[in-house]
mmCIF file of C-alpha atoms in Angstrom:
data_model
loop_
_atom_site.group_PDB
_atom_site.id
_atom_site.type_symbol
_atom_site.label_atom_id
_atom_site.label_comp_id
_atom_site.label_asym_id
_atom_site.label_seq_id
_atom_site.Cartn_x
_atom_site.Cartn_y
_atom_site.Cartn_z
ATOM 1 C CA UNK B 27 15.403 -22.882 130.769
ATOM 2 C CA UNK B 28 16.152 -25.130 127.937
ATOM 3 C CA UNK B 29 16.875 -23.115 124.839
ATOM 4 C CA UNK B 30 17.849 -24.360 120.569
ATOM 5 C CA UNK B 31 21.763 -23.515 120.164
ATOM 6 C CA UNK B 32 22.327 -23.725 116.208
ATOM 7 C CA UNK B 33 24.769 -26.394 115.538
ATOM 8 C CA UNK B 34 26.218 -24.099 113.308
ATOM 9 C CA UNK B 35 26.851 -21.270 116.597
ATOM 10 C CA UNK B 36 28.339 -24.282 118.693
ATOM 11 C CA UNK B 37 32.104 -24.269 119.653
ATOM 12 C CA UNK B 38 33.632 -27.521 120.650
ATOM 13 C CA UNK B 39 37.010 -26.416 122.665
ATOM 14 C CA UNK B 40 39.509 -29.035 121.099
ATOM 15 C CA UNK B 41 41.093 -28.866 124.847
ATOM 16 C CA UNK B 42 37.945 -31.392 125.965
ATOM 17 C CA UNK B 43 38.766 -33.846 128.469
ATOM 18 C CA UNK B 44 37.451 -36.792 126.300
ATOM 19 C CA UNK B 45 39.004 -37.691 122.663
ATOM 20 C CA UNK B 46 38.044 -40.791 121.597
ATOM 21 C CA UNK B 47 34.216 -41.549 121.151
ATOM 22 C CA UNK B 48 33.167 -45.163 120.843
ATOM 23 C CA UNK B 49 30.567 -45.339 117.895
ATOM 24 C CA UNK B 50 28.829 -48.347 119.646
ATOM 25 C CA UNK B 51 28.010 -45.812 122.720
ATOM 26 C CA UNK B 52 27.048 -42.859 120.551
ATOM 27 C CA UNK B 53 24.587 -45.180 118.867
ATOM 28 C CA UNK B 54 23.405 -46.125 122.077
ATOM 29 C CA UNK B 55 22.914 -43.044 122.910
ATOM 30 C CA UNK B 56 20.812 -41.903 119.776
ATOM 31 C CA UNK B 57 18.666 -45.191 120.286
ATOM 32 C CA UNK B 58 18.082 -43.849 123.885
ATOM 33 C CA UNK B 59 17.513 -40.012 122.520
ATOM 34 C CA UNK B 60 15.162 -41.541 119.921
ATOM 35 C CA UNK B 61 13.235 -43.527 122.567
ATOM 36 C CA UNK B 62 12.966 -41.393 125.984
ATOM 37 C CA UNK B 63 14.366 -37.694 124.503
ATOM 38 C CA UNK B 64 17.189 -35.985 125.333
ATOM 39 C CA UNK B 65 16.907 -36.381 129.525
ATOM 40 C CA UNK B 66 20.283 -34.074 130.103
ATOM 41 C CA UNK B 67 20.640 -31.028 127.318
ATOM 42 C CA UNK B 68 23.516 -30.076 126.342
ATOM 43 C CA UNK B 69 25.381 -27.583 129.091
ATOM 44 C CA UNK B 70 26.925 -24.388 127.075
ATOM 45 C CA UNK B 71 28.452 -21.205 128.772
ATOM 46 C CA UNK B 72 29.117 -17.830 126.707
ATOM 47 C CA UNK B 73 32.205 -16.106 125.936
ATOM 48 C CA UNK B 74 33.007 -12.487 126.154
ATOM 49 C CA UNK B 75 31.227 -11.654 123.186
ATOM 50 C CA UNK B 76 28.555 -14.241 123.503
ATOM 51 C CA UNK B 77 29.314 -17.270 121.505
ATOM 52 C CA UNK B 78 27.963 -20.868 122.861
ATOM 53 C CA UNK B 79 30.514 -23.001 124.296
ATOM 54 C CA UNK B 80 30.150 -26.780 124.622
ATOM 55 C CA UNK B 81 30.591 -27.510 128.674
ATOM 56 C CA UNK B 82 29.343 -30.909 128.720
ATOM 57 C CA UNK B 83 27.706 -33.183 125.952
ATOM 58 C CA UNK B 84 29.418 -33.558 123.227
ATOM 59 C CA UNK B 85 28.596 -37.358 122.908
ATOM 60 C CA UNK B 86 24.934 -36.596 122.677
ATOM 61 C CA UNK B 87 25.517 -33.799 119.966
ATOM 62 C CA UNK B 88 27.261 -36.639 118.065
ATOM 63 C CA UNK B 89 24.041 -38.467 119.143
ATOM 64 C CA UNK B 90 21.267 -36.065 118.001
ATOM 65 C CA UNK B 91 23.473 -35.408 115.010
ATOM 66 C CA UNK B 92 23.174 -39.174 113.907
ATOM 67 C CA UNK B 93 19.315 -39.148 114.567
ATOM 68 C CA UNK B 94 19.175 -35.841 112.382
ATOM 69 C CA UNK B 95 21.050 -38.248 109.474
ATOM 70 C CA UNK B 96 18.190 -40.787 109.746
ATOM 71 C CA UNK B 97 15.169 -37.970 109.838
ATOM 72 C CA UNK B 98 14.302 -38.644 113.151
ATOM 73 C CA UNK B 99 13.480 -35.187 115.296
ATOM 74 C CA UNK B 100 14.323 -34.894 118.661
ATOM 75 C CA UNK B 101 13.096 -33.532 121.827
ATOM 76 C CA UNK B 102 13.898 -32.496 125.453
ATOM 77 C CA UNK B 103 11.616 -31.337 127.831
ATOM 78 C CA UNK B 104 8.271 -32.207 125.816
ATOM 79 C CA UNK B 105 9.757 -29.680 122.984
ATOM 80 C CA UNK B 106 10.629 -31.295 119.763
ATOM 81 C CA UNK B 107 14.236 -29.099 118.170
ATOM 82 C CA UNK B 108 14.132 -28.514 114.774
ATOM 83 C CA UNK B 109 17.194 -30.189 113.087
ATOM 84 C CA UNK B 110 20.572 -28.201 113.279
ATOM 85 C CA UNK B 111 19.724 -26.879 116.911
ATOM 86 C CA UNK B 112 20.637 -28.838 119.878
ATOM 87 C CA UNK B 113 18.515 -28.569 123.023
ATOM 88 C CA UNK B 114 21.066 -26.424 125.788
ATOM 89 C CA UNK B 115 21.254 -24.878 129.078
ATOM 90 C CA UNK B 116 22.731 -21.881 129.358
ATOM 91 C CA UNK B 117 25.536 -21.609 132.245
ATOM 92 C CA UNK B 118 25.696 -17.891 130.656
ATOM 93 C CA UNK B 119 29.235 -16.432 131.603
ATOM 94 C CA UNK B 120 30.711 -19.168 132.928
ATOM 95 C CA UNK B 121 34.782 -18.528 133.968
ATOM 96 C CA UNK B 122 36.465 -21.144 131.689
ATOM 97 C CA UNK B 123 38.189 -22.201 134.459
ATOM 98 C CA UNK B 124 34.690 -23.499 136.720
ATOM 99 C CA UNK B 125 33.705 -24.761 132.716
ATOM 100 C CA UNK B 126 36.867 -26.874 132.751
ATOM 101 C CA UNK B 127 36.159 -28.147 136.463
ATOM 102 C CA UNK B 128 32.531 -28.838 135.298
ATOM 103 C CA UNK B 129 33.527 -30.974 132.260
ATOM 104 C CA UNK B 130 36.090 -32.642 134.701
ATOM 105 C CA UNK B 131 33.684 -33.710 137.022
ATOM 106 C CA UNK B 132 31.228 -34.815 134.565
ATOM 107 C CA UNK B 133 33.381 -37.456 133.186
ATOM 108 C CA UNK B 134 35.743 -38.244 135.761
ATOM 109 C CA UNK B 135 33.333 -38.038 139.144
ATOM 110 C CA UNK B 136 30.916 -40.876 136.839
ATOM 111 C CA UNK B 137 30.614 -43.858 138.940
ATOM 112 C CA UNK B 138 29.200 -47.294 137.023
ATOM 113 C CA UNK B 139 26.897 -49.249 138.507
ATOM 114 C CA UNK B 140 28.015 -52.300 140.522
ATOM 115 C CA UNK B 141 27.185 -55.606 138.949
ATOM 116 C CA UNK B 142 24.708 -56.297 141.390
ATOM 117 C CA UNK B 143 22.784 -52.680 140.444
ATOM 118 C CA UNK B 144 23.201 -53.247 136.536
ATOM 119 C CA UNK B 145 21.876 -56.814 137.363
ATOM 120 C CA UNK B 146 18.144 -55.316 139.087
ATOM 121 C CA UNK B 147 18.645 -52.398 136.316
ATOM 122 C CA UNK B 148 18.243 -55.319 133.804
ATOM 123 C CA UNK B 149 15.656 -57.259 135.395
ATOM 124 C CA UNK B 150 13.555 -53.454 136.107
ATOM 125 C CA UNK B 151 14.020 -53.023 132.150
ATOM 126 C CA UNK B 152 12.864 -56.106 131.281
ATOM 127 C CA UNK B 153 9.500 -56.188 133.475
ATOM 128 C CA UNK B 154 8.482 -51.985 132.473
ATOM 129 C CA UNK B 155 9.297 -53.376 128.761
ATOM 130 C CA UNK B 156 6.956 -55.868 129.517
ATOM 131 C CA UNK B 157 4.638 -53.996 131.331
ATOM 132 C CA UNK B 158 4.525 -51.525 128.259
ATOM 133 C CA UNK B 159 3.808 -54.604 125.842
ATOM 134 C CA UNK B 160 0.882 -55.462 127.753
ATOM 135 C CA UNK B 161 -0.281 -52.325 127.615
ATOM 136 C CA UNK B 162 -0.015 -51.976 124.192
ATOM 137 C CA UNK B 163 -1.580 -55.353 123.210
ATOM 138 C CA UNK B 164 1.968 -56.418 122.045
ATOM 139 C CA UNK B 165 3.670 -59.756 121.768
ATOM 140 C CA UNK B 166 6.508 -59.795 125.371
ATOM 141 C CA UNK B 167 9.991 -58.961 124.721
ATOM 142 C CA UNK B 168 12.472 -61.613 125.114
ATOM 143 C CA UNK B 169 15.847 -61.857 126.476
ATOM 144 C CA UNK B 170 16.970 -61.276 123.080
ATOM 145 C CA UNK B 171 15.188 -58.070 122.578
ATOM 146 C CA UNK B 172 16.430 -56.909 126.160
ATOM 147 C CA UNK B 173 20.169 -57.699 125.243
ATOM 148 C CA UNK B 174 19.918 -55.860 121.871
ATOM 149 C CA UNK B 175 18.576 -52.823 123.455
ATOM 150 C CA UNK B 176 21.325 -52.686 126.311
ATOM 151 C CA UNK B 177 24.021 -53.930 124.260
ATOM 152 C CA UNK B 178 23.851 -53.864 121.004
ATOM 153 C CA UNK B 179 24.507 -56.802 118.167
ATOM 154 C CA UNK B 180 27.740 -57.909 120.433
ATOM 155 C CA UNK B 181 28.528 -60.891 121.006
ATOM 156 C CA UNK B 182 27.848 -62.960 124.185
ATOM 157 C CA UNK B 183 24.843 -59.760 124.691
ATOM 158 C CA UNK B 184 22.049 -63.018 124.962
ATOM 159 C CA UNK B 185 24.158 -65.186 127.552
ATOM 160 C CA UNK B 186 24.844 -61.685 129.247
ATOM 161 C CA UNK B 187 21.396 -60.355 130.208
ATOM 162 C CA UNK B 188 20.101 -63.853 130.863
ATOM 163 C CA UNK B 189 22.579 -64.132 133.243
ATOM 164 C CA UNK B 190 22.362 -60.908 135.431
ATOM 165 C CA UNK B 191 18.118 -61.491 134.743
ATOM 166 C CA UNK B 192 18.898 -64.538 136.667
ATOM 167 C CA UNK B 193 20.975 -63.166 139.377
ATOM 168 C CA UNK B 194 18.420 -60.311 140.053
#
């Protein structure tokens, strides 16, 4: 069951696994929250006196923090959070050791896709965003759009998705 932690109530262990947060992929991330809602809450155990404990997502906190700054709301599950509570599941008295092997295996166990899978992942994007324009009576995205929404304002994004649209 997905229930609202209080950003206030949330501990962030300053032992985590992962220190340095690219802004680009935290605003990535919020575009995606913003778009599709939060599609993995937050993971918390409790302590021995009950106190939340960040497990896994601290990038997306950072996330739904950063759409809270622009007034957007968020939800997960169909449920829209109020701002200042994060959507979470509850591990509930998790040992801090099987926390630690859980935040372990989230980010080291993560496997990119292989060129030739982010290639048909682009070319799938491109043809539901597509599919979604025509649906909504709305001019078609081009490669441009595509590239911005994968990858930002960077440069070489364009030349980039056109090529793996043309490899897939």
């Amino acid at each position: 069951m997905i229930e609202a932690i209080a950003k206030t109530q949330l501990i962030i262990p300053e032992t985590r696994q992962r220190k340095e947060k690219s802004p680009e992929y935290v605003t990535d991330l919020a575009n995606s929250i913003e778009r599709n809602g939060v599609i993995h809450p937050i993971t918390i155990r409790r302590d021995k006196v009950g106190r939340p404990i960040l497990v896994a997502g601290e990038c997306r906190s950072q996330a739904i923090e950063n759409l809270w700054i622009m007034g957007s709301k968020v939800r997960c599950a169909g449920q829209f959070f109020d701002e200042g509570f994060f959507p979470c599941i509850d591990l509930k008295n998790l040992d801090p050791i099987d926390a630690f092997e859980i935040e372990l295996e989230e980010n080291i166990s993560r496997k990119d896709l292989s060129w030739q899978e982010k290639s048909e992942a682009t070319s799938q994007l491109y043809e539901l965003r597509r599919m979604q324009a025509a649906k909504r009576n709305e001019p078609q995205p081009s490669v441009s759009d595509i590239a911005k929404e994968i990858r930002g304002d960077s440069a070489g994004a364009h030349d980039a998705t056109r090529k793996e649209l043309i490899v897939s």
